[in-house]
XYZ file of C-alpha atoms in Angstrom:
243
model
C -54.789 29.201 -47.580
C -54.820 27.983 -44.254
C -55.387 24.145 -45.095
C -52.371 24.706 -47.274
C -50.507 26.780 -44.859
C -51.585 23.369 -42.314
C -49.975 21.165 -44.557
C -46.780 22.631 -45.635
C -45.969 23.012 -41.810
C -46.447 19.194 -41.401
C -44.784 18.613 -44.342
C -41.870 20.690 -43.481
C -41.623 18.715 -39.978
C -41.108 15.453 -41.855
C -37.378 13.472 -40.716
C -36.205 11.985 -44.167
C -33.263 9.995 -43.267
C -31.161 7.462 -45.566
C -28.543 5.971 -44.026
C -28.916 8.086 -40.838
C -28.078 11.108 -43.072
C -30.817 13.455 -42.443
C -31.905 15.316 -46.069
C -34.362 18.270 -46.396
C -37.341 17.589 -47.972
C -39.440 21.083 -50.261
C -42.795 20.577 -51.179
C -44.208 23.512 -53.700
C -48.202 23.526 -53.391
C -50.914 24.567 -56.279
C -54.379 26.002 -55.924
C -57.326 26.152 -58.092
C -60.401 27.148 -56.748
C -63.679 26.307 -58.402
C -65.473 27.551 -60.373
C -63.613 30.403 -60.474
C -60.515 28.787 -62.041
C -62.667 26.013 -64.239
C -65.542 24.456 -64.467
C -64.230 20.802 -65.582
C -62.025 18.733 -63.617
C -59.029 18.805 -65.856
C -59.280 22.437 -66.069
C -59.090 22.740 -62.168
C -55.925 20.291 -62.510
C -53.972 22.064 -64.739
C -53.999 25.278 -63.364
C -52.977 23.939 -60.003
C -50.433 22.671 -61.816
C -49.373 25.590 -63.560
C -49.778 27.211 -59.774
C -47.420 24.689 -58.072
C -44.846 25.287 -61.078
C -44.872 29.181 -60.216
C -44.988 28.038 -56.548
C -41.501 26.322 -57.492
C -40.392 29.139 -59.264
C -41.117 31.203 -56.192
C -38.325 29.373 -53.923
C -40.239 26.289 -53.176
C -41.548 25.351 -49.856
C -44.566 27.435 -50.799
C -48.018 27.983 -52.134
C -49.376 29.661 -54.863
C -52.995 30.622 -56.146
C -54.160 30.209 -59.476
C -54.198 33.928 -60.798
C -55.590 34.361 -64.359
C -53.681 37.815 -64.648
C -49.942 36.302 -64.370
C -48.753 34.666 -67.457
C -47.826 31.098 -66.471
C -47.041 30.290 -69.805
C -44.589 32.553 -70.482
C -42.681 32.043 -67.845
C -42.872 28.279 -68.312
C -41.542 28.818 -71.746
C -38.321 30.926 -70.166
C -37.962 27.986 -67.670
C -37.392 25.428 -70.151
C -35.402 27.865 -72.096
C -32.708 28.271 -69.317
C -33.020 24.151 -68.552
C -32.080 23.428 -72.311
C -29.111 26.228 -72.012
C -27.883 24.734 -68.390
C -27.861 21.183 -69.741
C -25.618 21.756 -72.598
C -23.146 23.966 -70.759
C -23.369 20.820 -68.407
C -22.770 18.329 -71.311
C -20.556 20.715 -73.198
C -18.608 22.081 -70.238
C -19.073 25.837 -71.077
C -19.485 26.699 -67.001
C -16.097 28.821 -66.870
C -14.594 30.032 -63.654
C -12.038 33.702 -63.477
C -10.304 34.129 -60.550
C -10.775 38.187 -59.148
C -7.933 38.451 -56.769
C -8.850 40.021 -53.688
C -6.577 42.298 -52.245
C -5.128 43.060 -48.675
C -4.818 46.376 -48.355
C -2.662 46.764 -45.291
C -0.295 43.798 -46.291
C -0.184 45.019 -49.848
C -0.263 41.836 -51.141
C -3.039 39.343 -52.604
C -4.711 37.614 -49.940
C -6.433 34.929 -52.427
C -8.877 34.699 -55.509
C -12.554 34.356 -55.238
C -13.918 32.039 -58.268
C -16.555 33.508 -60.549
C -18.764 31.747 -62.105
C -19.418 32.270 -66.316
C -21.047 30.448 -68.928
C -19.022 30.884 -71.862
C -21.160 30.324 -75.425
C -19.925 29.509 -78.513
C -19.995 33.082 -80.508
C -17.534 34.145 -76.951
C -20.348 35.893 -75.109
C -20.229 35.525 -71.154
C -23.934 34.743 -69.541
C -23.325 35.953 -65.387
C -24.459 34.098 -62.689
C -27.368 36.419 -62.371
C -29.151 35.321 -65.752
C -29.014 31.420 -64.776
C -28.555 30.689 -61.476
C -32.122 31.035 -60.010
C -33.413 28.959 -62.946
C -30.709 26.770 -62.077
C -31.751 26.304 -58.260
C -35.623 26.061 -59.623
C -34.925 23.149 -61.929
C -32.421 21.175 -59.275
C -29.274 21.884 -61.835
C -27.603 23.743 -59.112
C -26.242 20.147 -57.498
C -24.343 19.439 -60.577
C -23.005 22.779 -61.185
C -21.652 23.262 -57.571
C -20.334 19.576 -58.211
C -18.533 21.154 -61.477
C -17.046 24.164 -59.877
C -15.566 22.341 -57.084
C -13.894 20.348 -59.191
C -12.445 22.934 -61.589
C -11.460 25.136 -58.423
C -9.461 22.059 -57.320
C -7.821 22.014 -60.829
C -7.159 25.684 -60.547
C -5.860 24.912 -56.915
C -3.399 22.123 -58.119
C -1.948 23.946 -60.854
C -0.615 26.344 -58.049
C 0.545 24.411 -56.263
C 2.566 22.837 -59.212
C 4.129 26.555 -59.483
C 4.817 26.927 -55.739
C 1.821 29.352 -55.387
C 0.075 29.191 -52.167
C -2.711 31.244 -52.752
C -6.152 30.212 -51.428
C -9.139 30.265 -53.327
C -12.874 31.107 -52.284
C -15.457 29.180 -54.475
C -19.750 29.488 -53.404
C -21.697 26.484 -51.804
C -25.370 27.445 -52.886
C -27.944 27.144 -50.663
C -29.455 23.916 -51.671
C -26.326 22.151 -51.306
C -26.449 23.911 -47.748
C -29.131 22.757 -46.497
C -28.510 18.972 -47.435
C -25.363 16.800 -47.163
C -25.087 15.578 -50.641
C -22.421 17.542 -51.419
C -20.400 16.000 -48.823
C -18.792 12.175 -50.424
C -17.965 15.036 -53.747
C -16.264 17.173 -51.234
C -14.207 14.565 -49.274
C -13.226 13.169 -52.706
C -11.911 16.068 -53.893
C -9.891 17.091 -50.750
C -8.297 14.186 -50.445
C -6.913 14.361 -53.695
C -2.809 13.662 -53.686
C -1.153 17.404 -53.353
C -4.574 19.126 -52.414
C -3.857 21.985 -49.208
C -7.666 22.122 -47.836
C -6.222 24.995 -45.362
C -6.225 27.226 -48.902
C -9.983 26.446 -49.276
C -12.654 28.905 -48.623
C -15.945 27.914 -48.958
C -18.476 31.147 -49.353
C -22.257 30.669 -47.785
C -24.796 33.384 -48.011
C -26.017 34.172 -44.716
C -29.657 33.741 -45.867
C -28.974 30.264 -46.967
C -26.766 29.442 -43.768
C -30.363 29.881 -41.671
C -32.480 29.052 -43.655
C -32.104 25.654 -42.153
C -29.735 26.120 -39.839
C -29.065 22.671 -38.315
C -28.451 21.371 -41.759
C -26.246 23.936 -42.934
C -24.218 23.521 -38.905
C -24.136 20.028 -39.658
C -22.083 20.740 -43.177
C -20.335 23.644 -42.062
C -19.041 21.602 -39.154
C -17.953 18.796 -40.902
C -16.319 20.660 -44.112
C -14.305 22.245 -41.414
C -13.239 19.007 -39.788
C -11.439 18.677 -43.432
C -9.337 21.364 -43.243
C -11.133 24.134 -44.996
C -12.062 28.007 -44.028
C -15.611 29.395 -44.225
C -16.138 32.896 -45.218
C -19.860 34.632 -44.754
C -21.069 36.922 -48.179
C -23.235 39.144 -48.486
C -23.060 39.757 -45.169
C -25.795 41.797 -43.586
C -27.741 42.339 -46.918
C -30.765 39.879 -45.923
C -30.465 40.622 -42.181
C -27.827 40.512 -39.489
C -28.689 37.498 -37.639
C -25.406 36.236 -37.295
């Protein structure tokens, strides 16, 4: 544990720069210890790998021990599941977004809409956010989806301002894409759209993702703002208060 602890902290400390664009880098490590965990050399191997996989599953940036009583299988079986279900809402665009206005209560009137995320399948049933969005952060979907739902908010945001509505919309940056800057060229494209009012764009960060590397997420934050768009903070307090 501590030669793995060793290495994930030098691994962590890496600069990975293309272009001069700095980019986080996760490494998920795997452990099999012998002979407890196999006698033969491709025994050893595959449970480490099996380990690294729940290591991944974990959050990444972590280690994991072999354990014979957790069912790697299984859950490598629901991992794949949710891939093959991601992918073709991907391919088939079934990602959905509803727009919950949000109401100011001394005003009396609708301050703006916060976009929700859905998958919609094809007997009509609605899959939340909360069924695939971990697996979607585990596999690396999650830079495609918050690709997709910027773009459909900006659709949404158009077609109001087609019918003289003015309303701003909120729409979540996950916490992968806010702790690297390859959201950014998507972003830019997308504001500078003909008719597009960045001022009525919120852009919602967890606080936990915000710090978990904060430089990064500064970095964004600061230059999302420099294109004319607000930042909100949600779920404010639930992790910890450290803003």
């Amino acid at each position: 544990e501590l030669l793995a602890q060793h290495l994930m902290y030098i691994l962590k400390n890496i600069d990975y720069c293309i272009n001069n664009e700095p980019y986080q880098v996760s490494f998920s490590v795997g452990i099999a210890i012998s002979p407890l965990d196999g006698l033969t050399q491709h025994d050893l191997l595959a449970h480490a790998d099996l380990a690294m996989y729940h290591a991944k599953k974990m959050g990444r940036s972590r280690y994991h021990i072999y354990d014979k009583s957790v069912d790697y299988q299984a859950a490598l079986e629901k991992q794949m599941y949710w891939k093959s279900m991601i992918d073709q809402a991907i391919e088939q665009d079934e990602f959905v977004l509803f727009y919950q206005p949000i109401l100011d209560i001394k005003q009396r009137i609708i301050s703006h809409y916060e976009c929700l995320l859905r998958i919609e399948q094809a007997d009509g049933t609605m899959l939340m956010p909360g069924d695939f969005i971990e697996y979607a952060e585990q596999l690396g979907s999650i830079d495609a989806i918050d690709r997709l739902v910027f773009t459909k908010m900006i659709e949404r945001h158009l077609s109001f301002q087609a019918t003289g509505n003015n309303a701003k919309l909120a729409v979540n940056l996950s916490g992968r894409s806010m702790n690297n800057m390859q959201i950014l060229p998507h972003l830019e494209q997308l504001l500078s759209l003909p008719g597009v009012k960045p001022e009525l764009i919120i852009i919602e960060i967890t606080e936990t993702s915000a710090v978990s590397n904060f430089s990064s997420a500064q970095e964004l934050i600061q230059k999302i703002k420099a294109l004319g768009c607000h930042f909100a903070l949600d779920d404010f307090g639930v992790g910890f208060s450290s803003f």
